[in-house]
Amino acid sequence: MTERTAVGTDQAALGARLDGLLAEAALHKPVAIGAVAPKDALPARIPPGSRPDPRAVSSQCAQPNTGALLALGSRCASLLHQPRERSHRCPLRRYPDPHPPTRSPEVTDTAPRPTLEAVAARAGVSRATVSRVVNGGDGVREPLVERVRRAVDELGYVPNQAARSLVTRRHDAVAVVVAEPETRVFADPFFALQLRGISKELTGHDNQLVLLLTEGRDDHARVGRYLAGGHVDGALVFSLHLDDPLPELIQRAGVPTVFGGRPGWSDGTTDAVYVDSDNRGGAREAVRHLVGLGRTRVAHITGALDQTSAADRLDGYQDVMGDADPKLVVRGDFTPAGGERAMRELLDRCPDLDAVFAANDLTASGALRVLRERGRRVPEDVAVIGFDDMLPVAEQTDPPLTTVRQDIEEMGRLMARLLLRDLDRGSGGATPAGVVLPTTLIRRASA
């Protein structure tokens, strides 16, 4: 029994005894001290803890019984001053408690954070020297740098980011802007590979990645405000569309930026720094391979043509198939569903086609499903080639997909590396305007 339960039981017993006294007084029956009211004296059964309704007994009360009331007052005083029996199992505690509970040894006070002064004392150098080492400054001899770093590790010193930003003018944070809705970003392995490359490079330089996605025009304005607010040191932007307002908003924000993919906007910007793959060259190599297999009716499912990567791959296809039937080109959107829809349209338009070059692996996976549904054998009846070489897709299709490899993760790493180099004021030298990575044809069973 807990302390609260013991007290509650005493109060309940006292209330029950008072109920009986009240009932007897109401019935004009004098009660002797210590007597208990007989049950048949009650006008009706009264639940414990309740009080008789005065209106219910008023018909039985002609006038007050003075003797009964005096006995009731005396009995109440006796009960109120009667010592209560305490439970031997849970004695009531008096306060202040002469023996308060002791604090658990596991609960300790928070240790104060190590300061620059503490690091300086441990390393045997000045506070200014510690500050220069911690903030990446120059002019400190290597032996002193090692002593400071050892003291930092031993004390567990963590620099105050706000104070450090005042000194270095850096936030050690980079915004990664993907101009696609989150449903696309988290479903397409391309974005996961590129983000992984970016994250590895930023982590290696102790920088944080801030991911910003855009669903529509309102999000563009939000991203522009965030970049202009001075929260990050720079931005990495990819998957832009030709009518995207982001390049103008970023230029207005004035943050250093590297783009993923060849810029295609017409705002007069010619010095944008970007990283891309040889999309046109890779497409040419894929189509030449199909022609080399003896295929004469080679179709192409494009990507989203408002993106320069899709436009460049279409140009590469046309470089080889120059005078091909226009019906052999159908627009897609870089998704499996887009590949399925485009493949059905192609088979309805040109049932005699014998090869397909798809703008990416996801598009090719959708095309393969439709070919299987229509009873077309791959590669015997129709050869298929994709683009990207995303292993979670290319190796899992039936049959495994011949495709053009671009190093997506390396593209992300290179984007981050170029940005960090631009942010490093002491590096010197000009950042190249554009870097184009080579592509390679990977042959598997589909072509």
CSV table of N, CA and C in Angstrom, one decimal, residues 58-209:
chain,number,residue,atom,x,y,z
A,58,SER,N,-36.8,16.2,4.8
A,58,SER,CA,-37.5,17.3,5.4
A,58,SER,C,-38.9,17.0,5.9
A,59,SER,N,-39.6,16.0,5.2
A,59,SER,CA,-40.9,15.6,5.6
A,59,SER,C,-40.9,14.9,7.0
A,60,GLN,N,-39.7,14.3,7.4
A,60,GLN,CA,-39.7,13.6,8.6
A,60,GLN,C,-39.1,14.6,9.8
A,61,CYS,N,-38.8,15.8,9.4
A,61,CYS,CA,-38.1,16.7,10.4
A,61,CYS,C,-39.1,17.8,10.7
A,62,ALA,N,-39.8,17.8,11.8
A,62,ALA,CA,-40.8,18.8,12.2
A,62,ALA,C,-40.0,20.0,12.7
A,63,GLN,N,-39.0,19.8,13.5
A,63,GLN,CA,-38.2,20.9,14.0
A,63,GLN,C,-36.8,20.4,14.4
A,64,PRO,N,-35.8,21.2,14.5
A,64,PRO,CA,-34.5,20.7,14.8
A,64,PRO,C,-34.4,20.0,16.2
A,65,ASN,N,-33.6,19.0,16.3
A,65,ASN,CA,-33.4,18.3,17.5
A,65,ASN,C,-32.0,18.8,18.1
A,66,THR,N,-32.1,19.7,19.1
A,66,THR,CA,-30.9,20.3,19.6
A,66,THR,C,-30.0,19.3,20.2
A,67,GLY,N,-30.4,18.3,20.9
A,67,GLY,CA,-29.6,17.3,21.5
A,67,GLY,C,-28.8,16.5,20.5
A,68,ALA,N,-29.5,16.2,19.4
A,68,ALA,CA,-28.8,15.4,18.4
A,68,ALA,C,-27.7,16.2,17.7
A,69,LEU,N,-28.0,17.5,17.5
A,69,LEU,CA,-27.0,18.4,16.8
A,69,LEU,C,-25.8,18.5,17.7
A,70,LEU,N,-26.0,18.7,19.1
A,70,LEU,CA,-24.9,18.9,20.0
A,70,LEU,C,-24.0,17.6,20.0
A,71,ALA,N,-24.7,16.4,20.0
A,71,ALA,CA,-24.0,15.2,20.0
A,71,ALA,C,-23.2,15.0,18.7
A,72,LEU,N,-23.8,15.5,17.6
A,72,LEU,CA,-23.1,15.4,16.3
A,72,LEU,C,-21.8,16.2,16.3
A,73,GLY,N,-21.9,17.5,16.8
A,73,GLY,CA,-20.7,18.3,16.9
A,73,GLY,C,-19.6,17.7,17.8
A,74,SER,N,-20.0,17.2,18.9
A,74,SER,CA,-19.0,16.6,19.8
A,74,SER,C,-18.4,15.4,19.2
A,75,ARG,N,-19.2,14.5,18.5
A,75,ARG,CA,-18.6,13.4,17.8
A,75,ARG,C,-17.7,13.7,16.7
A,76,CYS,N,-18.0,14.8,15.9
A,76,CYS,CA,-17.2,15.2,14.8
A,76,CYS,C,-15.8,15.7,15.3
A,77,ALA,N,-15.9,16.4,16.4
A,77,ALA,CA,-14.6,16.9,17.0
A,77,ALA,C,-13.7,15.8,17.5
A,78,SER,N,-14.4,14.7,18.1
A,78,SER,CA,-13.7,13.6,18.5
A,78,SER,C,-13.0,12.8,17.4
A,79,LEU,N,-13.7,12.7,16.3
A,79,LEU,CA,-13.2,11.9,15.1
A,79,LEU,C,-12.0,12.7,14.5
A,80,LEU,N,-12.2,14.1,14.4
A,80,LEU,CA,-11.2,14.9,13.7
A,80,LEU,C,-9.9,14.9,14.5
A,81,HIS,N,-9.9,14.7,15.8
A,81,HIS,CA,-8.7,14.8,16.6
A,81,HIS,C,-8.2,13.4,16.9
A,82,GLN,N,-8.9,12.4,16.4
A,82,GLN,CA,-8.5,11.0,16.7
A,82,GLN,C,-7.2,10.7,15.9
A,83,PRO,N,-6.2,10.1,16.5
A,83,PRO,CA,-5.0,9.8,15.8
A,83,PRO,C,-5.3,8.7,14.7
A,84,ARG,N,-4.7,8.8,13.5
A,84,ARG,CA,-4.9,7.9,12.4
A,84,ARG,C,-3.9,6.8,12.5
A,85,GLU,N,-4.4,5.6,12.2
A,85,GLU,CA,-3.5,4.4,12.2
A,85,GLU,C,-2.7,4.5,10.9
A,86,ARG,N,-1.4,4.3,11.1
A,86,ARG,CA,-0.5,4.3,9.9
A,86,ARG,C,-0.2,2.9,9.5
A,87,SER,N,0.0,2.8,8.2
A,87,SER,CA,0.4,1.5,7.6
A,87,SER,C,1.8,1.2,8.0
A,88,HIS,N,2.0,0.0,8.5
A,88,HIS,CA,3.4,-0.4,8.9
A,88,HIS,C,4.2,-0.6,7.7
A,89,ARG,N,3.6,-0.8,6.5
A,89,ARG,CA,4.3,-1.1,5.3
A,89,ARG,C,4.8,0.2,4.6
A,90,CYS,N,4.1,1.3,4.8
A,90,CYS,CA,4.5,2.5,4.1
A,90,CYS,C,4.3,3.7,5.1
A,91,PRO,N,5.2,3.9,6.0
A,91,PRO,CA,5.0,5.0,7.0
A,91,PRO,C,5.0,6.4,6.3
A,92,LEU,N,4.2,7.3,6.8
A,92,LEU,CA,4.1,8.6,6.3
A,92,LEU,C,5.5,9.3,6.5
A,93,ARG,N,5.9,10.1,5.5
A,93,ARG,CA,7.2,10.8,5.5
A,93,ARG,C,6.9,12.2,6.0
A,94,ARG,N,7.7,12.6,6.9
A,94,ARG,CA,7.7,14.0,7.3
A,94,ARG,C,8.6,14.9,6.5
A,95,TYR,N,8.2,16.1,6.3
A,95,TYR,CA,9.1,17.0,5.5
A,95,TYR,C,9.4,18.2,6.4
A,96,PRO,N,10.6,18.8,6.3
A,96,PRO,CA,11.7,18.2,5.5
A,96,PRO,C,12.2,16.9,6.0
A,97,ASP,N,12.4,16.0,5.0
A,97,ASP,CA,12.8,14.6,5.3
A,97,ASP,C,14.3,14.6,5.9
A,98,PRO,N,14.4,14.1,7.2
A,98,PRO,CA,15.8,14.0,7.7
A,98,PRO,C,16.7,13.1,7.0
A,99,HIS,N,16.2,12.2,6.1
A,99,HIS,CA,17.0,11.3,5.3
A,99,HIS,C,16.5,11.3,3.9
A,100,PRO,N,16.8,12.4,3.2
A,100,PRO,CA,16.3,12.5,1.8
A,100,PRO,C,17.0,11.5,0.9
A,101,PRO,N,16.3,11.0,-0.2
A,101,PRO,CA,16.9,10.0,-1.1
A,101,PRO,C,18.2,10.5,-1.7
A,102,THR,N,19.2,9.7,-1.8
A,102,THR,CA,20.5,10.1,-2.4
A,102,THR,C,20.4,10.0,-3.9
A,103,ARG,N,21.2,10.8,-4.6
A,103,ARG,CA,21.2,10.9,-6.0
A,103,ARG,C,21.9,9.7,-6.6
A,104,SER,N,21.4,9.2,-7.7
A,104,SER,CA,22.0,8.1,-8.4
A,104,SER,C,23.3,8.4,-8.8
A,105,PRO,N,24.3,7.5,-8.7
A,105,PRO,CA,25.7,7.8,-9.1
A,105,PRO,C,25.8,8.0,-10.6
A,106,GLU,N,24.8,7.4,-11.4
A,106,GLU,CA,24.9,7.6,-12.8
A,106,GLU,C,24.5,9.0,-13.3
A,107,VAL,N,23.8,9.7,-12.4
A,107,VAL,CA,23.4,11.1,-12.8
A,107,VAL,C,24.5,12.1,-12.4
A,108,THR,N,25.1,12.7,-13.4
A,108,THR,CA,26.2,13.6,-13.1
A,108,THR,C,25.9,14.9,-13.7
A,109,ASP,N,26.6,16.0,-13.2
A,109,ASP,CA,26.4,17.3,-13.8
A,109,ASP,C,27.1,17.3,-15.1
A,110,THR,N,26.6,18.1,-16.0
A,110,THR,CA,27.2,18.3,-17.4
A,110,THR,C,28.6,19.0,-17.2
A,111,ALA,N,29.6,18.3,-17.8
A,111,ALA,CA,30.9,18.9,-17.7
A,111,ALA,C,31.0,20.2,-18.6
A,112,PRO,N,31.7,21.2,-18.2
A,112,PRO,CA,31.8,22.4,-19.0
A,112,PRO,C,32.6,22.1,-20.3
A,113,ARG,N,32.2,22.8,-21.4
A,113,ARG,CA,32.8,22.6,-22.7
A,113,ARG,C,34.2,23.1,-22.6
A,114,PRO,N,35.2,22.4,-23.2
A,114,PRO,CA,36.6,22.9,-23.3
A,114,PRO,C,36.6,24.2,-24.1
A,115,THR,N,37.5,25.1,-23.7
A,115,THR,CA,37.6,26.4,-24.3
A,115,THR,C,38.9,26.5,-25.0
A,116,LEU,N,39.0,27.6,-25.8
A,116,LEU,CA,40.3,27.8,-26.5
A,116,LEU,C,41.4,28.0,-25.5
A,117,GLU,N,41.1,28.6,-24.4
A,117,GLU,CA,42.1,28.9,-23.4
A,117,GLU,C,42.6,27.5,-22.8
A,118,ALA,N,41.7,26.6,-22.6
A,118,ALA,CA,42.1,25.3,-22.1
A,118,ALA,C,43.0,24.5,-23.1
A,119,VAL,N,42.6,24.6,-24.4
A,119,VAL,CA,43.4,24.0,-25.4
A,119,VAL,C,44.8,24.6,-25.4
A,120,ALA,N,44.9,26.0,-25.3
A,120,ALA,CA,46.1,26.7,-25.3
A,120,ALA,C,47.0,26.2,-24.2
A,121,ALA,N,46.4,26.1,-23.0
A,121,ALA,CA,47.2,25.7,-21.8
A,121,ALA,C,47.7,24.3,-21.9
A,122,ARG,N,46.9,23.4,-22.5
A,122,ARG,CA,47.3,22.0,-22.7
A,122,ARG,C,48.4,21.9,-23.7
A,123,ALA,N,48.3,22.7,-24.8
A,123,ALA,CA,49.3,22.6,-25.8
A,123,ALA,C,50.6,23.5,-25.5
A,124,GLY,N,50.5,24.4,-24.5
A,124,GLY,CA,51.6,25.2,-24.2
A,124,GLY,C,51.8,26.3,-25.2
A,125,VAL,N,50.7,26.8,-25.9
A,125,VAL,CA,50.8,27.9,-26.9
A,125,VAL,C,49.9,29.0,-26.5
A,126,SER,N,49.9,30.0,-27.3
A,126,SER,CA,48.9,31.1,-27.0
A,126,SER,C,47.6,30.8,-27.6
A,127,ARG,N,46.6,31.6,-27.1
A,127,ARG,CA,45.2,31.4,-27.6
A,127,ARG,C,45.1,31.8,-29.1
A,128,ALA,N,45.9,32.8,-29.5
A,128,ALA,CA,45.8,33.2,-30.9
A,128,ALA,C,46.3,32.0,-31.8
A,129,THR,N,47.4,31.3,-31.3
A,129,THR,CA,47.9,30.2,-32.1
A,129,THR,C,46.8,29.1,-32.3
A,130,VAL,N,46.1,28.8,-31.2
A,130,VAL,CA,45.1,27.8,-31.2
A,130,VAL,C,44.0,28.2,-32.2
A,131,SER,N,43.6,29.5,-32.2
A,131,SER,CA,42.6,30.0,-33.0
A,131,SER,C,43.0,29.9,-34.5
A,132,ARG,N,44.2,30.2,-34.8
A,132,ARG,CA,44.7,30.1,-36.2
A,132,ARG,C,44.7,28.6,-36.7
A,133,VAL,N,45.1,27.7,-35.8
A,133,VAL,CA,45.1,26.3,-36.2
A,133,VAL,C,43.7,25.8,-36.4
A,134,VAL,N,42.8,26.1,-35.4
A,134,VAL,CA,41.4,25.6,-35.5
A,134,VAL,C,40.7,26.1,-36.7
A,135,ASN,N,40.9,27.3,-37.0
A,135,ASN,CA,40.2,28.0,-38.1
A,135,ASN,C,40.9,27.9,-39.5
A,136,GLY,N,42.0,27.0,-39.5
A,136,GLY,CA,42.6,26.8,-40.8
A,136,GLY,C,43.5,27.9,-41.3
A,137,GLY,N,44.0,28.7,-40.4
A,137,GLY,CA,44.9,29.8,-40.8
A,137,GLY,C,46.3,29.4,-41.0
A,138,ASP,N,47.1,30.3,-41.6
A,138,ASP,CA,48.4,30.0,-42.0
A,138,ASP,C,49.4,30.6,-40.9
A,139,GLY,N,50.7,30.4,-41.1
A,139,GLY,CA,51.7,31.0,-40.3
A,139,GLY,C,52.0,30.3,-39.0
A,140,VAL,N,51.6,29.1,-38.8
A,140,VAL,CA,51.9,28.3,-37.6
A,140,VAL,C,52.8,27.2,-38.0
A,141,ARG,N,53.9,27.0,-37.3
A,141,ARG,CA,54.9,26.0,-37.6
A,141,ARG,C,54.3,24.6,-37.3
A,142,GLU,N,54.7,23.6,-38.1
A,142,GLU,CA,54.1,22.3,-38.1
A,142,GLU,C,54.1,21.6,-36.7
A,143,PRO,N,55.2,21.7,-36.0
A,143,PRO,CA,55.3,21.1,-34.6
A,143,PRO,C,54.2,21.7,-33.7
A,144,LEU,N,54.0,23.0,-33.8
A,144,LEU,CA,52.9,23.6,-33.0
A,144,LEU,C,51.5,23.2,-33.4
A,145,VAL,N,51.4,23.1,-34.7
A,145,VAL,CA,50.1,22.6,-35.3
A,145,VAL,C,49.7,21.2,-34.7
A,146,GLU,N,50.8,20.3,-34.6
A,146,GLU,CA,50.5,19.0,-34.1
A,146,GLU,C,50.2,19.0,-32.6
A,147,ARG,N,50.9,19.9,-31.9
A,147,ARG,CA,50.6,20.0,-30.4
A,147,ARG,C,49.2,20.5,-30.2
A,148,VAL,N,48.7,21.5,-31.0
A,148,VAL,CA,47.4,22.0,-30.8
A,148,VAL,C,46.3,20.9,-31.2
A,149,ARG,N,46.6,20.2,-32.3
A,149,ARG,CA,45.6,19.2,-32.7
A,149,ARG,C,45.6,18.0,-31.7
A,150,ARG,N,46.7,17.7,-31.1
A,150,ARG,CA,46.7,16.7,-30.0
A,150,ARG,C,45.9,17.2,-28.8
A,151,ALA,N,46.1,18.4,-28.4
A,151,ALA,CA,45.3,19.0,-27.3
A,151,ALA,C,43.8,19.0,-27.6
A,152,VAL,N,43.5,19.4,-28.8
A,152,VAL,CA,42.1,19.4,-29.2
A,152,VAL,C,41.5,18.0,-29.1
A,153,ASP,N,42.2,17.0,-29.5
A,153,ASP,CA,41.7,15.6,-29.4
A,153,ASP,C,41.6,15.1,-28.0
A,154,GLU,N,42.5,15.5,-27.2
A,154,GLU,CA,42.5,15.0,-25.8
A,154,GLU,C,41.4,15.7,-25.0
A,155,LEU,N,41.2,16.9,-25.2
A,155,LEU,CA,40.1,17.7,-24.5
A,155,LEU,C,38.7,17.5,-25.1
A,156,GLY,N,38.7,17.0,-26.3
A,156,GLY,CA,37.4,16.9,-27.0
A,156,GLY,C,36.8,18.3,-27.4
A,157,TYR,N,37.7,19.2,-27.7
A,157,TYR,CA,37.3,20.6,-28.0
A,157,TYR,C,36.5,20.6,-29.4
A,158,VAL,N,35.4,21.3,-29.4
A,158,VAL,CA,34.6,21.5,-30.6
A,158,VAL,C,34.4,23.0,-30.8
A,159,PRO,N,34.9,23.5,-32.0
A,159,PRO,CA,34.8,24.9,-32.3
A,159,PRO,C,33.4,25.4,-32.3
A,160,ASN,N,33.2,26.6,-31.8
A,160,ASN,CA,31.9,27.2,-31.9
A,160,ASN,C,31.7,27.7,-33.3
A,161,GLN,N,30.7,27.1,-34.0
A,161,GLN,CA,30.5,27.4,-35.4
A,161,GLN,C,30.2,28.9,-35.7
A,162,ALA,N,29.4,29.5,-34.8
A,162,ALA,CA,29.0,30.9,-35.1
A,162,ALA,C,30.3,31.7,-35.0
A,163,ALA,N,31.1,31.5,-33.9
A,163,ALA,CA,32.3,32.3,-33.8
A,163,ALA,C,33.3,32.0,-34.9
A,164,ARG,N,33.3,30.8,-35.3
A,164,ARG,CA,34.2,30.4,-36.4
A,164,ARG,C,33.8,31.1,-37.7
A,165,SER,N,32.5,31.2,-38.0
A,165,SER,CA,32.0,31.8,-39.2
A,165,SER,C,32.4,33.3,-39.2
A,166,LEU,N,32.4,33.9,-38.1
A,166,LEU,CA,32.8,35.3,-38.0
A,166,LEU,C,34.3,35.5,-38.5
A,167,VAL,N,35.1,34.5,-38.2
A,167,VAL,CA,36.5,34.6,-38.5
A,167,VAL,C,36.8,34.2,-39.9
A,168,THR,N,36.2,33.1,-40.3
A,168,THR,CA,36.5,32.5,-41.6
A,168,THR,C,35.6,33.0,-42.8
A,169,ARG,N,34.5,33.6,-42.4
A,169,ARG,CA,33.4,34.0,-43.4
A,169,ARG,C,32.9,32.7,-44.1
A,170,ARG,N,32.9,31.6,-43.5
A,170,ARG,CA,32.4,30.3,-44.1
A,170,ARG,C,31.4,29.7,-43.1
A,171,HIS,N,30.5,29.0,-43.7
A,171,HIS,CA,29.5,28.2,-42.9
A,171,HIS,C,29.7,26.7,-42.9
A,172,ASP,N,30.7,26.3,-43.8
A,172,ASP,CA,30.9,24.9,-44.0
A,172,ASP,C,29.7,24.1,-44.3
A,173,ALA,N,28.8,24.7,-45.1
A,173,ALA,CA,27.6,24.1,-45.6
A,173,ALA,C,27.4,24.4,-47.1
A,174,VAL,N,26.9,23.4,-47.8
A,174,VAL,CA,26.7,23.6,-49.3
A,174,VAL,C,25.3,23.1,-49.6
A,175,ALA,N,24.6,23.9,-50.3
A,175,ALA,CA,23.2,23.6,-50.8
A,175,ALA,C,23.3,22.7,-52.0
A,176,VAL,N,22.6,21.6,-52.0
A,176,VAL,CA,22.4,20.8,-53.2
A,176,VAL,C,21.0,20.9,-53.7
A,177,VAL,N,20.8,21.6,-54.8
A,177,VAL,CA,19.5,21.9,-55.4
A,177,VAL,C,19.2,20.9,-56.5
A,178,VAL,N,18.1,20.1,-56.4
A,178,VAL,CA,17.7,19.2,-57.4
A,178,VAL,C,16.3,19.8,-57.9
A,179,ALA,N,16.3,20.1,-59.2
A,179,ALA,CA,15.1,20.7,-59.8
A,179,ALA,C,14.1,19.7,-60.2
A,180,GLU,N,13.8,18.8,-59.3
A,180,GLU,CA,12.8,17.8,-59.5
A,180,GLU,C,12.0,17.6,-58.3
A,181,PRO,N,10.7,17.1,-58.4
A,181,PRO,CA,9.9,16.8,-57.2
A,181,PRO,C,10.5,15.6,-56.4
A,182,GLU,N,10.2,15.5,-55.2
A,182,GLU,CA,10.8,14.4,-54.3
A,182,GLU,C,10.3,13.1,-54.8
A,183,THR,N,9.1,12.9,-55.4
A,183,THR,CA,8.7,11.6,-55.8
A,183,THR,C,9.7,11.1,-56.9
A,184,ARG,N,10.2,12.0,-57.7
A,184,ARG,CA,11.2,11.6,-58.7
A,184,ARG,C,12.6,11.3,-58.2
A,185,VAL,N,13.0,12.2,-57.3
A,185,VAL,CA,14.3,12.1,-56.7
A,185,VAL,C,14.6,10.8,-56.0
A,186,PHE,N,13.6,10.4,-55.1
A,186,PHE,CA,13.8,9.3,-54.3
A,186,PHE,C,13.4,8.0,-55.0
A,187,ALA,N,12.9,8.0,-56.2
A,187,ALA,CA,12.6,6.8,-57.0
A,187,ALA,C,13.6,6.5,-58.1
A,188,ASP,N,14.5,7.5,-58.4
A,188,ASP,CA,15.4,7.3,-59.5
A,188,ASP,C,16.8,7.1,-59.0
A,189,PRO,N,17.4,5.9,-59.2
A,189,PRO,CA,18.8,5.7,-58.7
A,189,PRO,C,19.8,6.7,-59.2
A,190,PHE,N,19.6,7.4,-60.3
A,190,PHE,CA,20.5,8.4,-60.8
A,190,PHE,C,20.8,9.4,-59.7
A,191,PHE,N,19.8,9.9,-59.1
A,191,PHE,CA,19.9,11.0,-58.1
A,191,PHE,C,20.7,10.4,-56.8
A,192,ALA,N,20.4,9.2,-56.5
A,192,ALA,CA,21.0,8.6,-55.3
A,192,ALA,C,22.5,8.5,-55.6
A,193,LEU,N,22.9,8.1,-56.8
A,193,LEU,CA,24.3,8.0,-57.1
A,193,LEU,C,25.0,9.3,-57.1
A,194,GLN,N,24.4,10.3,-57.7
A,194,GLN,CA,25.0,11.6,-57.7
A,194,GLN,C,25.1,12.3,-56.3
A,195,LEU,N,24.1,12.1,-55.5
A,195,LEU,CA,24.1,12.6,-54.2
A,195,LEU,C,25.2,11.9,-53.3
A,196,ARG,N,25.4,10.6,-53.6
A,196,ARG,CA,26.4,9.9,-52.8
A,196,ARG,C,27.8,10.5,-53.1
A,197,GLY,N,28.0,10.7,-54.4
A,197,GLY,CA,29.3,11.3,-54.8
A,197,GLY,C,29.5,12.7,-54.2
A,198,ILE,N,28.5,13.5,-54.2
A,198,ILE,CA,28.6,14.8,-53.6
A,198,ILE,C,28.9,14.7,-52.1
A,199,SER,N,28.1,13.8,-51.4
A,199,SER,CA,28.2,13.7,-50.0
A,199,SER,C,29.6,13.2,-49.6
A,200,LYS,N,30.2,12.3,-50.3
A,200,LYS,CA,31.5,11.8,-50.0
A,200,LYS,C,32.5,12.9,-50.0
A,201,GLU,N,32.5,13.7,-51.1
A,201,GLU,CA,33.4,14.8,-51.2
A,201,GLU,C,33.3,15.9,-50.2
A,202,LEU,N,32.0,16.3,-49.9
A,202,LEU,CA,31.8,17.3,-48.9
A,202,LEU,C,32.2,16.8,-47.5
A,203,THR,N,31.9,15.5,-47.2
A,203,THR,CA,32.2,15.0,-45.9
A,203,THR,C,33.7,14.9,-45.7
A,204,GLY,N,34.4,14.6,-46.8
A,204,GLY,CA,35.9,14.6,-46.7
A,204,GLY,C,36.5,15.9,-46.4
A,205,HIS,N,35.8,17.0,-46.6
A,205,HIS,CA,36.3,18.4,-46.3
A,205,HIS,C,35.5,19.0,-45.2
A,206,ASP,N,34.8,18.2,-44.4
A,206,ASP,CA,34.1,18.6,-43.2
A,206,ASP,C,33.0,19.7,-43.5
A,207,ASN,N,32.3,19.4,-44.6
A,207,ASN,CA,31.2,20.3,-45.0
A,207,ASN,C,29.9,19.6,-44.9
A,208,GLN,N,28.8,20.3,-44.6
A,208,GLN,CA,27.5,19.7,-44.5
A,208,GLN,C,26.7,19.9,-45.8
A,209,LEU,N,25.9,18.9,-46.1
A,209,LEU,CA,25.1,18.9,-47.3
A,209,LEU,C,23.7,19.3,-46.9
